[in-house]
Coordinates of C-alpha atoms (C1' of nucleotides) in Angstrom, one line a residue:
Chain A
M1 CA 31.5 18.0 -35.9
S2 CA 27.9 19.2 -35.7
P3 CA 26.6 19.8 -39.1
R4 CA 24.4 22.8 -39.6
H5 CA 21.5 20.4 -40.5
L6 CA 21.4 16.8 -39.3
S7 CA 19.7 14.7 -41.9
Q8 CA 16.9 12.4 -40.8
Q9 CA 18.9 9.5 -42.0
D10 CA 21.9 10.4 -40.0
F11 CA 19.7 11.0 -37.0
D12 CA 18.1 7.6 -37.4
Q13 CA 21.4 5.8 -37.8
R14 CA 22.7 7.4 -34.7
E15 CA 19.6 6.4 -32.8
N16 CA 20.0 2.8 -33.9
E17 CA 23.7 2.9 -32.9
L18 CA 22.5 4.1 -29.4
I19 CA 19.8 1.4 -29.2
T20 CA 22.3 -1.3 -30.1
L21 CA 24.7 0.0 -27.5
G22 CA 21.9 0.0 -25.0
R23 CA 21.2 -3.6 -25.8
K24 CA 24.8 -4.5 -25.4
L25 CA 24.9 -2.9 -21.9
L26 CA 21.8 -4.9 -21.2
E27 CA 23.4 -8.1 -22.2
D28 CA 26.6 -7.4 -20.3
D29 CA 24.8 -6.4 -17.1
C30 CA 21.1 -6.4 -16.5
L31 CA 18.1 -4.2 -16.8
T32 CA 18.5 -2.7 -13.3
T33 CA 22.0 -1.5 -14.0
L34 CA 21.1 0.0 -17.3
T35 CA 21.1 3.8 -16.8
I36 CA 21.0 6.8 -19.0
D37 CA 24.2 8.0 -17.4
K38 CA 25.9 4.7 -18.3
L39 CA 24.7 4.9 -21.9
V40 CA 26.0 8.5 -22.0
A41 CA 29.4 7.4 -20.6
E42 CA 29.7 4.5 -23.1
S43 CA 28.6 6.4 -26.1
R44 CA 30.3 9.0 -28.2
F45 CA 27.6 11.5 -27.3
S46 CA 26.6 13.8 -24.5
K47 CA 23.6 13.6 -22.3
G48 CA 21.8 16.4 -24.2
T49 CA 22.2 14.6 -27.4
I50 CA 21.0 11.3 -26.0
Y51 CA 17.9 13.1 -24.8
K52 CA 17.3 14.3 -28.3
H53 CA 16.6 10.6 -29.1
F54 CA 15.0 9.2 -26.0
T55 CA 12.6 11.3 -24.0
S56 CA 13.2 9.1 -20.9
K57 CA 14.8 6.0 -19.6
E58 CA 11.5 4.2 -20.3
D59 CA 11.6 5.5 -23.9
L60 CA 15.0 3.9 -24.3
L61 CA 13.7 0.7 -22.9
M62 CA 10.8 0.7 -25.3
A63 CA 13.2 1.4 -28.2
I64 CA 15.4 -1.6 -27.1
C65 CA 12.3 -3.7 -26.9
N66 CA 11.3 -2.7 -30.4
Q67 CA 14.7 -3.6 -31.8
S68 CA 14.6 -6.9 -30.1
I69 CA 11.1 -7.7 -31.4
T70 CA 12.4 -7.0 -34.9
E71 CA 15.1 -9.6 -34.4
M72 CA 12.6 -12.0 -33.0
Q73 CA 10.3 -11.5 -35.9
A74 CA 13.1 -12.6 -38.2
K75 CA 13.2 -15.9 -36.3
F76 CA 9.5 -16.3 -36.6
K77 CA 9.7 -16.0 -40.3
R78 CA 12.5 -18.5 -40.5
A79 CA 10.3 -20.9 -38.4
L80 CA 7.5 -20.6 -40.9
A81 CA 9.7 -22.0 -43.6
F82 CA 9.4 -25.3 -41.9
K83 CA 8.0 -27.9 -44.2
G84 CA 5.1 -29.5 -42.5
N85 CA 1.4 -29.3 -41.8
S86 CA -0.3 -26.1 -40.6
R87 CA -0.1 -27.1 -36.9
E88 CA 3.6 -28.0 -37.2
K89 CA 4.3 -24.5 -38.5
I90 CA 2.6 -23.0 -35.5
L91 CA 4.8 -25.2 -33.3
A92 CA 7.8 -24.0 -35.2
V93 CA 7.0 -20.5 -34.3
M94 CA 6.6 -21.5 -30.6
V95 CA 10.0 -23.2 -30.8
S96 CA 11.6 -20.2 -32.3
Y97 CA 10.1 -18.1 -29.5
V98 CA 11.6 -20.3 -26.8
I99 CA 14.9 -20.4 -28.5
W100 CA 15.0 -16.7 -28.8
A101 CA 14.2 -16.3 -25.1
K102 CA 16.9 -18.8 -24.1
L103 CA 19.4 -17.1 -26.3
H104 CA 18.7 -13.6 -25.1
P105 CA 17.2 -13.7 -21.6
S106 CA 18.1 -10.1 -20.8
Q107 CA 16.3 -9.0 -24.0
L108 CA 13.3 -11.1 -23.0
F109 CA 13.3 -9.3 -19.7
A110 CA 13.4 -6.0 -21.5
V111 CA 10.4 -7.0 -23.6
L112 CA 8.5 -8.2 -20.6
A113 CA 9.4 -5.0 -18.7
A114 CA 8.4 -2.9 -21.7
H115 CA 4.9 -4.3 -21.3
S116 CA 4.4 -2.7 -17.9
P117 CA 2.0 0.3 -18.2
S118 CA 4.5 2.7 -16.6
V119 CA 6.9 2.2 -19.4
A120 CA 4.4 2.9 -22.1
A121 CA 3.3 5.9 -20.2
C122 CA 6.8 7.4 -20.3
A123 CA 7.7 6.4 -23.8
C124 CA 7.1 8.9 -26.6
D125 CA 4.2 8.4 -29.0
R126 CA 6.4 7.6 -32.0
R127 CA 7.9 4.7 -30.0
N128 CA 4.6 3.4 -28.7
E129 CA 3.1 3.5 -32.1
K130 CA 6.0 1.6 -33.5
H131 CA 5.6 -0.9 -30.7
S132 CA 1.9 -1.4 -31.4
Q133 CA 2.7 -1.8 -35.1
Q134 CA 5.3 -4.4 -34.5
E135 CA 3.0 -6.5 -32.3
A136 CA 0.3 -6.1 -34.9
D137 CA 2.7 -7.4 -37.5
L138 CA 3.6 -10.4 -35.4
M139 CA -0.1 -11.1 -34.9
S140 CA -0.7 -10.8 -38.6
L141 CA 1.9 -13.4 -39.2
M142 CA 0.0 -15.8 -37.1
N143 CA -3.4 -14.7 -38.4
E144 CA -2.3 -15.6 -41.9
Q145 CA -1.4 -19.1 -40.8
I146 CA -4.7 -19.5 -39.1
E147 CA -6.5 -18.4 -42.3
K148 CA -4.5 -21.0 -44.3
A149 CA -5.4 -23.7 -41.8
I150 CA -9.0 -22.8 -42.1
E151 CA -8.8 -22.9 -45.9
T152 CA -7.2 -26.4 -45.8
G153 CA -9.7 -27.6 -43.3
D154 CA -7.2 -28.3 -40.6
L155 CA -9.0 -25.8 -38.4
T156 CA -12.6 -25.0 -38.1
L157 CA -13.0 -21.7 -36.2
P158 CA -15.2 -22.3 -33.1
K159 CA -18.5 -20.6 -33.4
G160 CA -18.3 -16.9 -32.6
M161 CA -14.5 -16.9 -32.3
L162 CA -12.4 -14.4 -34.3
I163 CA -9.1 -15.3 -35.9
E164 CA -7.5 -12.6 -33.7
Q165 CA -8.8 -14.4 -30.7
V166 CA -7.0 -17.6 -31.7
T167 CA -3.8 -15.7 -32.2
F168 CA -4.2 -14.0 -28.9
A169 CA -4.9 -17.3 -27.1
M170 CA -1.7 -18.8 -28.5
W171 CA 0.3 -15.7 -27.8
S172 CA -0.9 -15.2 -24.3
A173 CA -0.5 -18.8 -23.4
S174 CA 3.2 -18.7 -24.5
W175 CA 3.7 -15.3 -22.9
G176 CA 2.4 -16.5 -19.6
A177 CA 4.6 -19.6 -19.5
M178 CA 7.6 -17.5 -20.5
A179 CA 7.0 -14.7 -18.0
L180 CA 6.4 -17.1 -15.1
I181 CA 9.2 -19.5 -15.8
M182 CA 12.0 -17.2 -17.0
S183 CA 11.4 -14.6 -14.3
K184 CA 12.1 -16.9 -11.5
G185 CA 14.3 -19.7 -12.5
N186 CA 15.2 -20.3 -8.9
S187 CA 11.8 -20.7 -7.2
I188 CA 11.8 -24.1 -5.6
K189 CA 8.1 -24.6 -6.1
L190 CA 8.3 -23.8 -9.8
S191 CA 11.5 -25.5 -10.6
P192 CA 9.9 -28.7 -12.0
M193 CA 8.4 -26.5 -14.7
Q194 CA 10.6 -26.5 -17.7
L195 CA 10.2 -23.7 -20.3
E196 CA 10.6 -26.0 -23.3
R197 CA 8.1 -28.6 -22.0
E198 CA 5.5 -26.2 -20.6
S199 CA 5.5 -24.1 -23.8
F200 CA 4.9 -27.2 -25.8
T201 CA 2.2 -28.3 -23.3
N202 CA 0.4 -25.0 -23.5
A203 CA 0.6 -24.9 -27.3
T204 CA -0.7 -28.5 -27.5
L205 CA -3.6 -27.9 -25.2
V206 CA -4.7 -24.8 -26.9
L207 CA -4.4 -26.3 -30.4
D208 CA -6.2 -29.5 -29.3
G209 CA -8.8 -27.3 -27.6
L210 CA -9.3 -25.6 -31.0
G211 CA -9.6 -29.0 -32.6
W212 CA -6.7 -28.0 -34.9
K213 CA -5.9 -31.1 -36.9
P214 CA -4.0 -33.4 -36.8
L215 CA -4.8 -33.6 -33.1
S216 CA -1.9 -34.5 -30.7
K217 CA -3.2 -38.1 -30.4
D218 CA -2.9 -38.5 -34.2
W219 CA 0.5 -37.1 -34.7
D220 CA 4.0 -37.3 -33.2
Y221 CA 4.5 -33.7 -32.3
P222 CA 7.5 -34.4 -30.1
Q223 CA 9.2 -35.7 -33.2
T224 CA 8.1 -32.5 -35.0
I225 CA 9.9 -30.4 -32.3
K226 CA 13.0 -32.5 -33.0
N227 CA 12.7 -31.9 -36.7
I228 CA 12.2 -28.2 -36.3
T229 CA 15.3 -27.8 -34.1
Q230 CA 17.4 -29.9 -36.5
E231 CA 16.2 -28.5 -39.8
I232 CA 15.7 -24.9 -39.0
F233 CA 17.5 -23.9 -35.8
L234 CA 20.6 -26.0 -35.8
P235 CA 22.9 -23.0 -35.5
E236 CA 21.0 -21.8 -32.5
M237 CA 21.1 -25.2 -30.9
K238 CA 24.8 -25.2 -31.1
I239 CA 25.1 -21.8 -29.6
L240 CA 22.8 -22.8 -26.7
E241 CA 24.9 -25.8 -26.0
K242 CA 28.0 -23.7 -25.9
L243 CA 26.2 -21.4 -23.5
A244 CA 25.5 -24.4 -21.2
T245 CA 21.8 -23.7 -21.6
P246 CA 20.9 -26.3 -24.2
F247 CA 17.4 -26.6 -25.6
I248 CA 16.1 -29.7 -23.9
F249 CA 12.8 -31.1 -24.8
I250 CA 11.5 -34.1 -23.0
S251 CA 7.8 -34.6 -23.4
Chain B
M1 CA 7.3 5.4 23.0
S2 CA 9.9 2.8 22.0
P3 CA 9.6 -0.2 24.3
R4 CA 12.7 -1.7 25.6
H5 CA 11.9 -4.9 23.8
L6 CA 9.7 -5.0 20.8
S7 CA 7.8 -8.3 20.7
Q8 CA 7.7 -10.2 17.4
Q9 CA 3.9 -9.8 17.5
D10 CA 4.0 -6.0 17.7
F11 CA 6.7 -6.0 15.1
D12 CA 4.6 -8.0 12.7
Q13 CA 1.5 -6.0 13.4
R14 CA 3.4 -2.8 12.6
E15 CA 4.7 -4.4 9.4
N16 CA 1.2 -5.2 8.3
E17 CA 0.1 -1.7 9.1
L18 CA 2.9 -0.4 6.8
I19 CA 2.1 -2.9 4.0
T20 CA -1.5 -1.9 4.2
L21 CA -0.5 1.8 4.0
G22 CA 1.7 1.0 1.0
R23 CA -1.2 -0.7 -0.7
K24 CA -3.4 2.3 0.0
L25 CA -0.7 4.6 -1.6
L26 CA -0.6 2.3 -4.5
E27 CA -4.4 2.5 -5.0
D28 CA -4.4 6.2 -4.7
D29 CA -1.6 6.8 -7.1
C30 CA 0.3 4.2 -9.0
L31 CA 3.3 1.9 -8.8
T32 CA 5.7 4.5 -10.2
T33 CA 4.8 7.2 -7.6
L34 CA 5.1 4.7 -4.7
T35 CA 8.4 5.6 -3.0
I36 CA 9.9 4.8 0.3
D37 CA 10.1 8.4 1.1
K38 CA 6.4 8.8 0.6
L39 CA 5.6 5.8 2.7
V40 CA 7.8 7.3 5.4
A41 CA 6.0 10.7 5.1
E42 CA 2.6 9.1 5.4
S43 CA 3.5 6.7 8.2
R44 CA 3.9 7.3 11.9
F45 CA 7.5 6.1 11.6
S46 CA 10.9 7.3 10.5
K47 CA 12.9 6.1 7.6
G48 CA 15.2 4.0 9.8
T49 CA 12.3 2.2 11.3
I50 CA 10.8 1.5 7.9
Y51 CA 14.1 0.0 6.8
K52 CA 13.9 -2.3 9.8
H53 CA 11.0 -3.9 8.0
F54 CA 11.8 -3.6 4.4
T55 CA 15.3 -4.1 3.1
S56 CA 14.6 -2.1 -0.1
K57 CA 11.8 -0.7 -2.2
E58 CA 11.6 -4.0 -4.0
D59 CA 11.2 -5.8 -0.7
L60 CA 8.2 -3.5 0.1
L61 CA 6.7 -4.3 -3.3
M62 CA 7.1 -8.0 -2.7
A63 CA 5.4 -7.6 0.7
I64 CA 2.5 -5.7 -0.9
C65 CA 2.3 -8.5 -3.5
N66 CA 2.1 -11.1 -0.8
Q67 CA -0.6 -9.3 1.0
S68 CA -2.6 -9.0 -2.2
I69 CA -2.2 -12.6 -3.0
T70 CA -3.6 -13.5 0.4
E71 CA -6.7 -11.5 -0.4
M72 CA -6.9 -13.1 -3.8
Q73 CA -6.7 -16.5 -2.3
A74 CA -9.7 -15.8 -0.2
K75 CA -11.6 -15.1 -3.4
F76 CA -10.4 -18.3 -4.9
K77 CA -11.7 -20.2 -2.0
R78 CA -15.1 -18.5 -2.2
A79 CA -15.1 -19.4 -5.9
L80 CA -14.6 -23.1 -5.1
A81 CA -17.8 -23.1 -3.2
F82 CA -19.7 -22.9 -6.4
K83 CA -22.1 -25.8 -6.8
G84 CA -21.3 -27.4 -10.1
N85 CA -19.2 -30.0 -11.9
S86 CA -15.5 -30.1 -11.7
R87 CA -14.9 -27.9 -14.7
E88 CA -17.4 -25.3 -13.6
K89 CA -15.4 -25.0 -10.4
I90 CA -12.2 -24.3 -12.3
L91 CA -14.1 -21.7 -14.3
A92 CA -15.3 -20.1 -11.0
V93 CA -11.7 -19.6 -10.0
M94 CA -10.9 -18.0 -13.3
V95 CA -13.8 -15.7 -12.9
S96 CA -12.7 -14.8 -9.4
Y97 CA -9.2 -14.0 -10.8
V98 CA -10.7 -11.6 -13.4
I99 CA -12.9 -10.0 -10.9
W100 CA -10.1 -9.4 -8.5
A101 CA -8.0 -7.9 -11.3
K102 CA -10.8 -5.6 -12.3
L103 CA -11.4 -4.6 -8.8
H104 CA -7.8 -3.9 -7.9
P105 CA -5.9 -3.1 -11.1
S106 CA -3.1 -1.4 -9.2
Q107 CA -2.6 -4.4 -7.0
L108 CA -2.5 -6.6 -10.1
F109 CA 0.2 -4.4 -11.5
A110 CA 2.1 -4.8 -8.2
V111 CA 1.8 -8.6 -8.5
L112 CA 2.9 -8.5 -12.1
A113 CA 5.8 -6.3 -11.3
A114 CA 6.8 -8.4 -8.3
H115 CA 7.4 -11.2 -10.8
S116 CA 10.2 -9.4 -12.5
P117 CA 13.6 -11.0 -11.5
S118 CA 15.0 -7.7 -10.3
V119 CA 12.4 -7.5 -7.6
A120 CA 13.0 -10.9 -6.3
A121 CA 16.7 -10.2 -6.4
C122 CA 16.3 -7.2 -4.0
A123 CA 13.7 -8.7 -1.7
C124 CA 14.8 -10.4 1.4
D125 CA 14.8 -14.2 1.8
R126 CA 12.0 -14.3 4.3
R127 CA 9.8 -12.4 1.8
N128 CA 10.7 -14.5 -1.2
E129 CA 10.1 -17.6 0.7
K130 CA 6.7 -16.4 1.8
H131 CA 6.0 -15.5 -1.8
S132 CA 7.0 -19.0 -3.0
Q133 CA 4.9 -20.6 -0.3
Q134 CA 1.8 -18.5 -1.3
E135 CA 2.1 -19.5 -4.9
A136 CA 2.6 -23.1 -3.9
D137 CA -0.6 -22.8 -1.8
L138 CA -2.5 -21.4 -4.7
M139 CA -1.3 -24.2 -6.9
S140 CA -2.2 -26.8 -4.3
L141 CA -5.7 -25.4 -4.4
M142 CA -5.9 -26.2 -8.1
N143 CA -4.1 -29.4 -7.8
E144 CA -6.7 -30.7 -5.4
Q145 CA -9.5 -29.9 -7.9
I146 CA -7.6 -31.7 -10.6
E147 CA -7.2 -34.7 -8.4
K148 CA -10.9 -34.7 -7.7
A149 CA -11.7 -34.4 -11.4
I150 CA -9.5 -37.4 -12.1
E151 CA -11.2 -39.4 -9.4
T152 CA -14.7 -38.6 -10.8
G153 CA -13.5 -39.4 -14.3
D154 CA -14.2 -35.9 -15.6
L155 CA -10.5 -35.7 -16.5
T156 CA -8.1 -38.3 -17.7
L157 CA -4.5 -37.0 -17.3
P158 CA -2.8 -37.1 -20.7
K159 CA 0.0 -39.6 -20.8
G160 CA 3.2 -38.4 -19.2
M161 CA 1.6 -35.2 -17.9
L162 CA 1.8 -34.2 -14.2
I163 CA -1.0 -32.6 -12.2
E164 CA 1.3 -29.7 -11.6
Q165 CA 1.6 -29.2 -15.3
V166 CA -2.1 -29.0 -15.7
T167 CA -2.3 -26.3 -13.0
F168 CA 0.6 -24.5 -14.5
A169 CA -1.0 -24.5 -18.0
M170 CA -4.2 -23.0 -16.6
W171 CA -2.4 -20.5 -14.5
S172 CA 0.0 -19.4 -17.2
A173 CA -2.7 -19.1 -19.8
S174 CA -4.7 -16.8 -17.5
W175 CA -1.6 -14.9 -16.4
G176 CA -0.6 -14.2 -20.0
A177 CA -4.1 -12.9 -21.0
M178 CA -4.1 -10.8 -17.8
A179 CA -0.6 -9.4 -18.3
L180 CA -1.1 -8.5 -21.9
I181 CA -4.6 -7.1 -21.8
M182 CA -4.4 -5.2 -18.5
S183 CA -1.0 -3.7 -19.1
K184 CA -2.1 -1.9 -22.2
G185 CA -5.7 -1.1 -22.2
N186 CA -5.2 1.6 -24.8
S187 CA -3.3 -0.2 -27.5
I188 CA -5.3 0.2 -30.6
K189 CA -4.3 -3.2 -32.0
L190 CA -5.2 -5.1 -28.8
S191 CA -8.3 -3.2 -28.0
P192 CA -10.7 -5.8 -29.5
M193 CA -9.3 -8.2 -26.9
Q194 CA -11.5 -8.2 -23.8
L195 CA -10.2 -9.5 -20.5
E196 CA -13.4 -11.4 -19.6
R197 CA -13.8 -13.0 -23.0
E198 CA -10.2 -13.9 -23.6
S199 CA -9.7 -15.4 -20.1
F200 CA -12.8 -17.5 -20.8
T201 CA -11.5 -18.5 -24.2
N202 CA -8.1 -19.4 -22.9
A203 CA -9.6 -21.5 -20.1
T204 CA -12.0 -23.2 -22.5
L205 CA -9.3 -24.1 -25.0
V206 CA -7.0 -25.5 -22.3
L207 CA -9.7 -27.4 -20.6
D208 CA -11.1 -28.8 -24.0
G209 CA -7.5 -29.6 -24.9
L210 CA -7.2 -31.7 -21.8
G211 CA -10.5 -33.4 -22.7
W212 CA -11.9 -32.2 -19.3
K213 CA -15.5 -33.2 -19.3
P214 CA -18.1 -32.0 -20.0
L215 CA -16.5 -30.5 -23.1
S216 CA -17.5 -27.0 -24.2
K217 CA -19.7 -28.4 -26.9
D218 CA -21.6 -30.5 -24.4
W219 CA -22.3 -27.8 -21.8
D220 CA -23.4 -24.2 -21.7
Y221 CA -20.4 -22.6 -20.0
P222 CA -21.4 -19.0 -20.8
Q223 CA -24.4 -19.8 -18.6
T224 CA -22.1 -21.1 -16.0
I225 CA -20.2 -17.8 -16.0
K226 CA -23.5 -16.0 -15.4
N227 CA -24.4 -18.3 -12.6
I228 CA -21.0 -17.8 -10.9
T229 CA -21.2 -14.1 -11.1
Q230 CA -24.8 -14.1 -9.7
E231 CA -24.4 -16.7 -7.1
I232 CA -21.0 -16.1 -5.7
F233 CA -19.8 -12.7 -6.7
L234 CA -22.9 -10.5 -6.7
P235 CA -21.3 -8.0 -4.2
E236 CA -18.3 -7.6 -6.5
M237 CA -20.5 -7.2 -9.5
K238 CA -22.2 -4.3 -7.9
I239 CA -19.0 -2.6 -6.9
L240 CA -17.6 -3.1 -10.4
E241 CA -20.7 -1.5 -11.9
K242 CA -20.4 1.5 -9.5
L243 CA -16.8 1.8 -10.6
A244 CA -17.9 2.0 -14.2
T245 CA -15.9 -1.0 -15.1
P246 CA -18.6 -3.7 -15.1
F247 CA -17.8 -7.3 -15.6
I248 CA -19.1 -7.9 -19.1
F249 CA -19.0 -11.3 -20.5
I250 CA -20.1 -11.7 -24.1
S251 CA -19.1 -15.0 -25.6
Chain C
dA1 C1' 13.7 9.1 43.0
dG2 C1' 17.8 9.0 40.4
dC3 C1' 21.0 6.7 37.3
dG4 C1' 22.9 3.8 33.8
dT5 C1' 22.1 0.8 30.0
dC6 C1' 20.9 -0.7 25.7
dA7 C1' 17.3 -1.8 22.3
dT8 C1' 14.9 1.1 19.4
dA9 C1' 13.9 5.3 16.7
dT10 C1' 15.3 9.2 14.2
dG11 C1' 16.5 12.1 10.2
dA12 C1' 20.6 14.3 8.2
dC13 C1' 23.5 12.8 4.8
dG14 C1' 26.2 10.9 0.7
dA15 C1' 25.6 8.6 -3.4
dA16 C1' 23.3 7.9 -7.7
dG17 C1' 20.4 8.7 -11.3
dC18 C1' 17.1 11.6 -13.9
dG19 C1' 16.0 15.3 -17.0
dT20 C1' 16.9 20.4 -18.1
dC21 C1' 18.8 24.4 -20.0
dA22 C1' 22.2 28.1 -20.3
dT23 C1' 26.3 28.0 -22.7
dT24 C1' 29.6 26.6 -26.2
dA25 C1' 30.9 24.9 -30.7
dT26 C1' 30.7 24.7 -35.5
dA27 C1' 29.0 24.2 -40.3
dA28 C1' 27.1 26.9 -43.7
dA29 C1' 25.7 31.3 -45.7
dC30 C1' 27.0 35.8 -46.9
Chain D
dG1 C1' 36.0 37.2 -41.9
dT2 C1' 31.6 37.8 -39.9
dT3 C1' 27.1 36.3 -39.0
dT4 C1' 23.7 33.0 -37.9
dA5 C1' 21.1 29.1 -37.1
dT6 C1' 21.5 24.6 -35.5
dA7 C1' 23.5 21.0 -32.8
dA8 C1' 26.3 19.4 -28.8
dT9 C1' 27.7 19.8 -24.2
dG10 C1' 27.9 18.9 -19.3
dA11 C1' 27.0 21.4 -15.0
dC12 C1' 23.2 21.7 -12.2
dG13 C1' 18.9 21.1 -9.5
dC14 C1' 15.9 17.7 -8.0
dT15 C1' 14.3 13.3 -6.4
dT16 C1' 15.0 9.0 -4.3
dC17 C1' 17.5 5.5 -2.2
dG18 C1' 19.7 3.4 1.7
dT19 C1' 22.9 4.2 5.8
dC20 C1' 24.6 5.4 10.1
dA21 C1' 25.9 8.4 13.9
dT22 C1' 23.1 10.2 17.3
dA23 C1' 19.0 10.8 20.2
dT24 C1' 15.4 8.7 22.9
dG25 C1' 13.2 6.6 26.5
dA26 C1' 11.7 2.1 28.9
dC27 C1' 13.4 -0.8 32.2
dG28 C1' 16.3 -2.6 35.9
dC29 C1' 19.0 -1.4 39.7
dT30 C1' 20.3 0.9 43.8

DNA sequence: AGCGTCATATGACGAAGCGTCATTATAAAC
DNA sequence: GTTTATAATGACGCTTCGTCATATGACGCT
């Protein structure tokens, strides 16, 4: 059963198995009910073995977050395959972000929770470094698009602004809308706010604010959204419909 | 000791005393170490009495969040006293938001945490309703400014956009920057992002995106920020300097 | 003053979860 | 077959949560 030496590969594979199981438990129930004891009970391993992989509950959460981000990144890359101008490609990424959130709300909550300082504080260095690296990768993906847009002349970087700041502005605007809307779907006062629409609004305002061409007044971006959903994310659209949480975009 | 009948007023006063104590514990340590048992130990009351006020730890957190928002709202109102054009007033609110976050990081974390769905789920109805009401009040404050700007002609509402959407766009953009930057001050990859600067950038992009006049190219808003900090928030500036976390704005 | 009543206050307790570590199991080496 | 180093186990101690049976004491009544 227990080999004299456990290869790094086997160890990693087991860890991924555990993280995947953790994500399954998360989907089935919710973040609050996800406990180490439950993971132990559902897994083939004992508590001691689990703690060989995760130094704490927070470490597990961070690991889950990292695996989720990896999946999200795949969606981002698919989005960038959209045939369109530089701004439409950015929009495609935004759309993929919203779709991912709607498809996997509990994973989104895990990612949101993983960004609280207490989680990072209790996760091991290895995990935190991977997390930083993944976010840097996501940002690089956007940075590249921005560079291309600057090359083509669609975007002129405002004086004194860094490419990273542009990425951060778009990311944080999306993040804020996501965090506020998804976390309280039932608040009466916020109910008129619709994730799809507000994400689009935020993106449009930031992009127009940057003077990223073509400006919203010169292009039918609502039509772009439709094209993105039809050309790139049709499978996801169908799943969302089946889940009774369709992607609805009314500008 | 225990009066035959406890008046609502006395009950409320005691509750506020407890919430204030909770906030003190939060400032002294951090969110993770804030426990009901600790609150009980530090307070004049027993566990049972505490649970007369707070149905759960989450309920306490939401109560703390509400009290913090009340204080924040006071800062918002002070900010709106800034003598300037409509856009400068909005900037003043943004500045007050950043100042508040820098002055009370642990309170900010409490507010961020209170926005996770698990907290709202475990807080009592009374508390959740107050929370919704307070956020609605904050939004109203902004809505009024937007209405005024529309009246004066500084802002023309984009076709099909609601005033509430404008408020939400500004709020969520600030929220996102706040949540991402404050929650991980030590991430290497995010370290070039500076709360003061990124909040300003986000606000500028959204406001320019809305075409809210005067546009950033037509006005020296960095100078406005300096004026706001000097004219309205000088006391806070001094405190922040003493805390070795000065408000630094380099555009 | 003495007594009964009942709203209020108390803190011991059971349940649940976390993380540890002494013990057990086992593959590989000899 | 014995030894040995490594991996796996799960019982245990500790913390925290939230409850509830019991204690307290202010007030009305006689």
